[in-house]
XYZ file of C-alpha atoms in Angstrom:
333
model
C 24.408 -6.111 -0.599
C 24.999 -9.833 -1.050
C 26.705 -10.126 2.318
C 23.841 -8.181 3.941
C 21.288 -10.595 2.515
C 23.248 -13.552 3.851
C 23.530 -11.781 7.210
C 19.739 -11.702 7.524
C 19.716 -15.491 7.645
C 18.611 -15.883 4.042
C 19.732 -18.997 2.187
C 22.527 -18.595 -0.355
C 20.370 -19.770 -3.268
C 17.616 -17.235 -2.489
C 20.213 -14.455 -2.068
C 21.659 -15.316 -5.493
C 18.185 -15.120 -7.053
C 17.468 -11.737 -5.459
C 20.839 -10.357 -6.562
C 20.236 -11.610 -10.097
C 16.828 -9.935 -10.226
C 18.240 -6.655 -8.873
C 21.092 -6.646 -11.403
C 18.622 -7.347 -14.229
C 16.361 -4.501 -13.119
C 19.318 -2.114 -12.990
C 20.312 -3.067 -16.554
C 16.706 -2.709 -17.810
C 16.312 0.741 -16.236
C 19.722 1.771 -17.591
C 18.780 0.660 -21.129
C 15.382 2.383 -20.968
C 16.893 5.695 -19.841
C 19.746 5.382 -22.350
C 17.269 4.777 -25.179
C 15.443 8.020 -24.333
C 18.745 9.889 -24.371
C 19.853 8.295 -27.651
C 16.580 9.091 -29.422
C 17.055 12.783 -28.641
C 20.755 12.565 -29.496
C 20.020 10.940 -32.864
C 17.430 13.558 -33.746
C 19.883 16.326 -32.928
C 22.725 14.656 -34.873
C 20.452 14.050 -37.875
C 19.223 17.628 -37.769
C 22.753 19.000 -37.671
C 24.070 16.754 -40.454
C 21.068 17.247 -42.752
C 20.675 20.968 -41.979
C 17.215 20.748 -40.454
C 15.941 21.400 -36.921
C 15.550 18.587 -34.475
C 13.131 18.684 -31.512
C 13.186 22.225 -30.165
C 9.743 22.941 -28.705
C 9.017 20.654 -25.762
C 11.349 21.555 -22.917
C 14.801 23.210 -23.119
C 16.217 22.325 -26.521
C 13.399 19.815 -27.035
C 14.814 17.504 -24.364
C 11.352 16.431 -23.149
C 10.216 15.307 -26.593
C 11.405 11.723 -26.127
C 9.536 11.464 -22.815
C 6.360 12.592 -24.583
C 6.953 9.966 -27.283
C 7.424 7.281 -24.638
C 4.151 8.240 -22.908
C 2.371 8.199 -26.270
C 3.618 4.697 -27.096
C 2.755 3.263 -23.690
C -0.757 4.736 -23.782
C -1.619 3.498 -27.298
C -4.044 0.623 -27.793
C -2.453 -2.823 -27.957
C -3.873 -4.526 -31.052
C -3.270 -8.220 -31.771
C -4.201 -9.392 -35.313
C -7.110 -11.822 -35.294
C -5.211 -14.484 -37.249
C -1.959 -14.161 -35.313
C -0.321 -16.886 -33.254
C -0.921 -14.960 -30.055
C 1.608 -16.696 -27.785
C 4.504 -16.324 -30.240
C 3.344 -12.809 -31.191
C 3.543 -11.683 -27.565
C 6.853 -13.441 -26.868
C 8.784 -12.055 -29.888
C 9.491 -8.522 -28.548
C 10.315 -9.966 -25.123
C 12.835 -12.389 -26.633
C 14.710 -9.705 -28.576
C 14.830 -7.395 -25.559
C 15.929 -10.227 -23.244
C 18.839 -10.940 -25.600
C 19.889 -7.274 -25.440
C 19.797 -7.345 -21.645
C 21.668 -10.666 -21.449
C 24.613 -9.266 -23.406
C 25.362 -6.809 -20.576
C 26.083 -9.665 -18.177
C 29.729 -9.963 -19.242
C 30.614 -6.361 -20.192
C 33.062 -4.813 -17.677
C 32.225 -1.189 -16.805
C 35.352 -0.918 -14.675
C 37.609 -2.924 -12.353
C 35.427 -5.430 -10.498
C 32.356 -3.748 -11.998
C 30.795 -6.529 -14.053
C 27.743 -8.689 -13.466
C 29.558 -11.950 -14.259
C 33.029 -12.119 -15.809
C 32.605 -15.499 -17.499
C 35.706 -17.370 -18.587
C 33.929 -18.036 -21.919
C 32.675 -14.465 -22.313
C 33.422 -14.219 -26.047
C 31.590 -17.497 -26.767
C 28.687 -16.297 -24.629
C 28.449 -13.077 -26.671
C 28.500 -14.974 -29.962
C 25.723 -17.287 -28.729
C 23.424 -14.588 -27.338
C 23.647 -12.308 -30.385
C 22.203 -15.142 -32.473
C 18.938 -14.994 -30.515
C 17.875 -11.886 -32.458
C 17.404 -14.042 -35.557
C 14.882 -16.184 -33.695
C 13.017 -13.116 -32.395
C 12.645 -11.598 -35.877
C 11.370 -14.890 -37.305
C 8.920 -15.228 -34.410
C 7.567 -11.711 -35.016
C 7.145 -12.161 -38.768
C 5.688 -15.666 -38.675
C 3.242 -15.049 -35.842
C 1.827 -11.819 -37.333
C -0.056 -13.682 -40.093
C 1.044 -11.029 -42.574
C 2.951 -11.807 -45.771
C 4.901 -8.547 -45.595
C 5.917 -9.224 -42.006
C 7.025 -12.737 -42.969
C 9.097 -11.477 -45.904
C 10.613 -8.799 -43.679
C 11.539 -11.334 -41.004
C 13.172 -13.641 -43.539
C 15.178 -10.749 -44.931
C 16.160 -9.769 -41.398
C 17.294 -13.320 -40.638
C 19.405 -13.436 -43.811
C 21.056 -10.137 -42.889
C 21.780 -11.106 -39.294
C 23.157 -14.555 -40.151
C 25.389 -13.096 -42.873
C 26.894 -10.426 -40.649
C 27.158 -12.701 -37.624
C 29.999 -14.568 -39.344
C 32.493 -11.677 -39.736
C 31.474 -10.401 -36.295
C 32.367 -13.713 -34.645
C 35.612 -13.954 -36.620
C 36.701 -10.583 -35.214
C 35.897 -11.858 -31.708
C 38.160 -14.856 -32.347
C 40.985 -12.501 -33.365
C 40.498 -10.419 -30.206
C 40.590 -13.577 -28.098
C 43.865 -14.575 -29.766
C 45.368 -11.153 -29.010
C 44.341 -11.301 -25.362
C 45.095 -15.016 -24.943
C 41.752 -15.458 -23.190
C 38.001 -15.594 -23.788
C 37.283 -13.601 -20.618
C 36.374 -9.949 -21.269
C 38.182 -8.899 -18.099
C 41.396 -10.345 -19.556
C 40.723 -8.593 -22.891
C 40.575 -5.248 -21.061
C 43.604 -6.101 -18.915
C 45.654 -6.861 -22.050
C 45.064 -3.278 -23.258
C 46.259 -1.530 -20.088
C 49.342 0.683 -20.005
C 48.332 3.429 -22.377
C 46.630 4.114 -25.679
C 49.460 2.420 -27.559
C 48.314 -0.944 -26.155
C 44.755 -0.682 -27.440
C 43.846 -3.460 -29.857
C 42.479 -0.978 -32.391
C 46.009 -0.462 -33.769
C 47.145 -4.043 -34.496
C 43.513 -4.956 -35.190
C 42.564 -2.026 -37.409
C 41.095 -4.351 -40.063
C 39.188 -6.232 -37.379
C 37.946 -2.948 -35.927
C 36.583 -1.768 -39.280
C 34.921 -5.135 -39.907
C 33.469 -5.114 -36.391
C 32.013 -1.616 -36.772
C 30.414 -2.322 -40.162
C 29.094 -5.755 -39.139
C 27.934 -4.390 -35.786
C 25.952 -1.616 -37.482
C 24.290 -4.221 -39.686
C 23.569 -6.437 -36.656
C 22.014 -3.487 -34.833
C 19.972 -2.534 -37.945
C 21.567 0.899 -38.052
C 21.459 3.147 -41.106
C 22.510 2.597 -43.865
C 21.903 -1.099 -43.057
C 18.337 -0.716 -41.741
C 16.980 -3.252 -44.234
C 14.745 -5.159 -41.759
C 12.467 -2.107 -41.842
C 11.607 -1.264 -45.443
C 8.741 1.215 -45.658
C 8.891 1.412 -49.445
C 8.649 -2.328 -50.122
C 7.645 -4.059 -46.856
C 5.267 -1.532 -45.225
C 7.392 -1.640 -42.053
C 8.959 -5.096 -42.137
C 8.807 -7.703 -39.392
C 7.064 -5.334 -36.932
C 4.264 -4.171 -39.264
C 1.486 -5.681 -37.106
C 2.857 -4.434 -33.788
C 1.525 -1.318 -32.091
C 1.844 0.631 -28.879
C 3.957 -0.864 -26.135
C 4.991 -3.994 -28.055
C 6.290 -1.903 -30.947
C 8.084 0.276 -28.392
C 9.882 -2.816 -27.043
C 11.259 -3.551 -30.537
C 12.297 0.103 -30.803
C 13.920 -0.036 -27.365
C 15.755 -3.251 -28.254
C 17.217 -1.603 -31.359
C 18.756 1.176 -29.293
C 19.804 -1.317 -26.628
C 21.662 -3.258 -29.330
C 23.336 -0.031 -30.468
C 24.565 0.641 -26.931
C 25.764 -2.963 -26.573
C 27.597 -2.861 -29.913
C 29.328 0.413 -28.979
C 30.210 -0.918 -25.518
C 31.717 -4.054 -27.089
C 33.742 -1.950 -29.553
C 35.046 -0.009 -26.550
C 35.867 -3.199 -24.654
C 37.521 -5.072 -27.521
C 39.442 -2.307 -29.283
C 39.520 0.936 -27.267
C 40.928 -0.189 -23.936
C 37.603 -0.619 -22.150
C 37.247 1.588 -19.066
C 40.937 2.513 -18.902
C 41.971 6.168 -18.976
C 43.739 8.887 -16.960
C 42.341 11.136 -14.215
C 38.640 10.286 -14.585
C 37.023 7.212 -12.961
C 37.083 4.084 -15.193
C 33.290 3.949 -15.610
C 33.320 7.554 -16.885
C 35.942 6.673 -19.505
C 33.891 3.622 -20.478
C 30.828 5.716 -21.280
C 32.839 8.480 -22.968
C 34.274 5.934 -25.402
C 30.940 4.154 -25.817
C 29.062 7.342 -26.665
C 31.868 8.399 -29.014
C 31.336 5.172 -30.982
C 27.561 5.764 -30.931
C 28.079 9.272 -32.328
C 30.268 7.921 -35.150
C 27.632 5.332 -36.107
C 24.949 8.032 -36.159
C 27.227 10.253 -38.232
C 27.757 7.467 -40.768
C 24.085 6.498 -40.772
C 22.734 9.973 -41.469
C 25.412 10.708 -44.087
C 25.168 7.642 -46.341
C 22.045 6.582 -48.272
C 20.246 3.338 -47.434
C 21.683 0.535 -49.580
C 19.880 -2.203 -51.504
C 19.442 -5.663 -50.039
C 21.602 -7.348 -52.701
C 24.397 -4.826 -52.074
C 24.066 -5.516 -48.363
C 24.444 -9.265 -48.809
C 27.343 -8.881 -51.240
C 29.148 -6.618 -48.777
C 28.814 -9.228 -46.047
C 29.797 -12.324 -48.024
C 32.278 -10.943 -50.549
C 33.972 -8.174 -48.573
C 33.614 -8.458 -44.799
C 34.061 -12.220 -44.451
C 37.256 -12.297 -46.585
C 38.601 -9.295 -44.642
C 37.768 -10.997 -41.347
C 39.633 -14.147 -42.469
C 42.631 -12.067 -43.572
C 42.590 -10.337 -40.192
C 42.422 -13.713 -38.444
C 45.474 -14.951 -40.354
C 47.355 -11.722 -39.659
C 46.493 -11.997 -35.963
C 47.884 -15.517 -35.817
C 51.166 -14.383 -37.349
C 51.308 -11.362 -35.027
C 50.730 -13.487 -31.919
C 53.444 -15.962 -33.015
C 55.892 -13.128 -33.720
C 55.110 -11.459 -30.401
C 55.831 -14.750 -28.662
């Protein structure tokens, strides 16, 4: 495609812009379709675990229910509170979704199947994930609602707390691979399941999964949305399409977190017989299923328990894992 654009006489800079736009559109469409699939999947998983029916009326097995929900959200009236900071209010859902899209830039779906394999990929991931904090604060502050503001502050505290152990596990993975490039991380795990980082990095894997669920606001860590004490949290004043963008970003973050767990610990797209991209999505959806299983099995925890878990359990474990990784890398030579 890129060579074809250059062959038409187009300048290299314009061809790069067009390719960037096309890649972004592909990622956005992929995330939108994946979110529809995951909503139905979560309803079915929750129904099975909690012994209650999921969607089973609209379409075969209720598979069209999520499409009906999407149409409903898009067609709802867009209401902006009269006292809101309109510019910031409108930008907040776009910022959080843009961060979710930007994370896919460096994730390798297969050999030579990555938007941009940056040589500082791990640092890039750590930087982009921090944007969610800004988006939550923007949404709460601009809504001119005390409950939204409290919810956004609580969200920021949660994300900042769990960002630390998450980044520490990324440092350990970089030490194991000897590189910050995600392509090199995947390459270091080739040669069979015994080379996957999940085995020497089992502590890091557990910390990553727990911290990643908290970063993605997954049950039982869905504290940013507290119906009992915060009405709905940071997104209380959002309706229709703008609320749907927040909802979409949450599922996009779940997919990203599961894809990163696959890349860092489960060998990425490597596997026998099937094409690499198929293995990548098999592993990614397996991680998604496990997070849904955990979320619909455990009760929602209190905010003080959440913060204690992050600061007093996950961060010490992440530091222990970092020290162990250093010793392991030295011993391995």
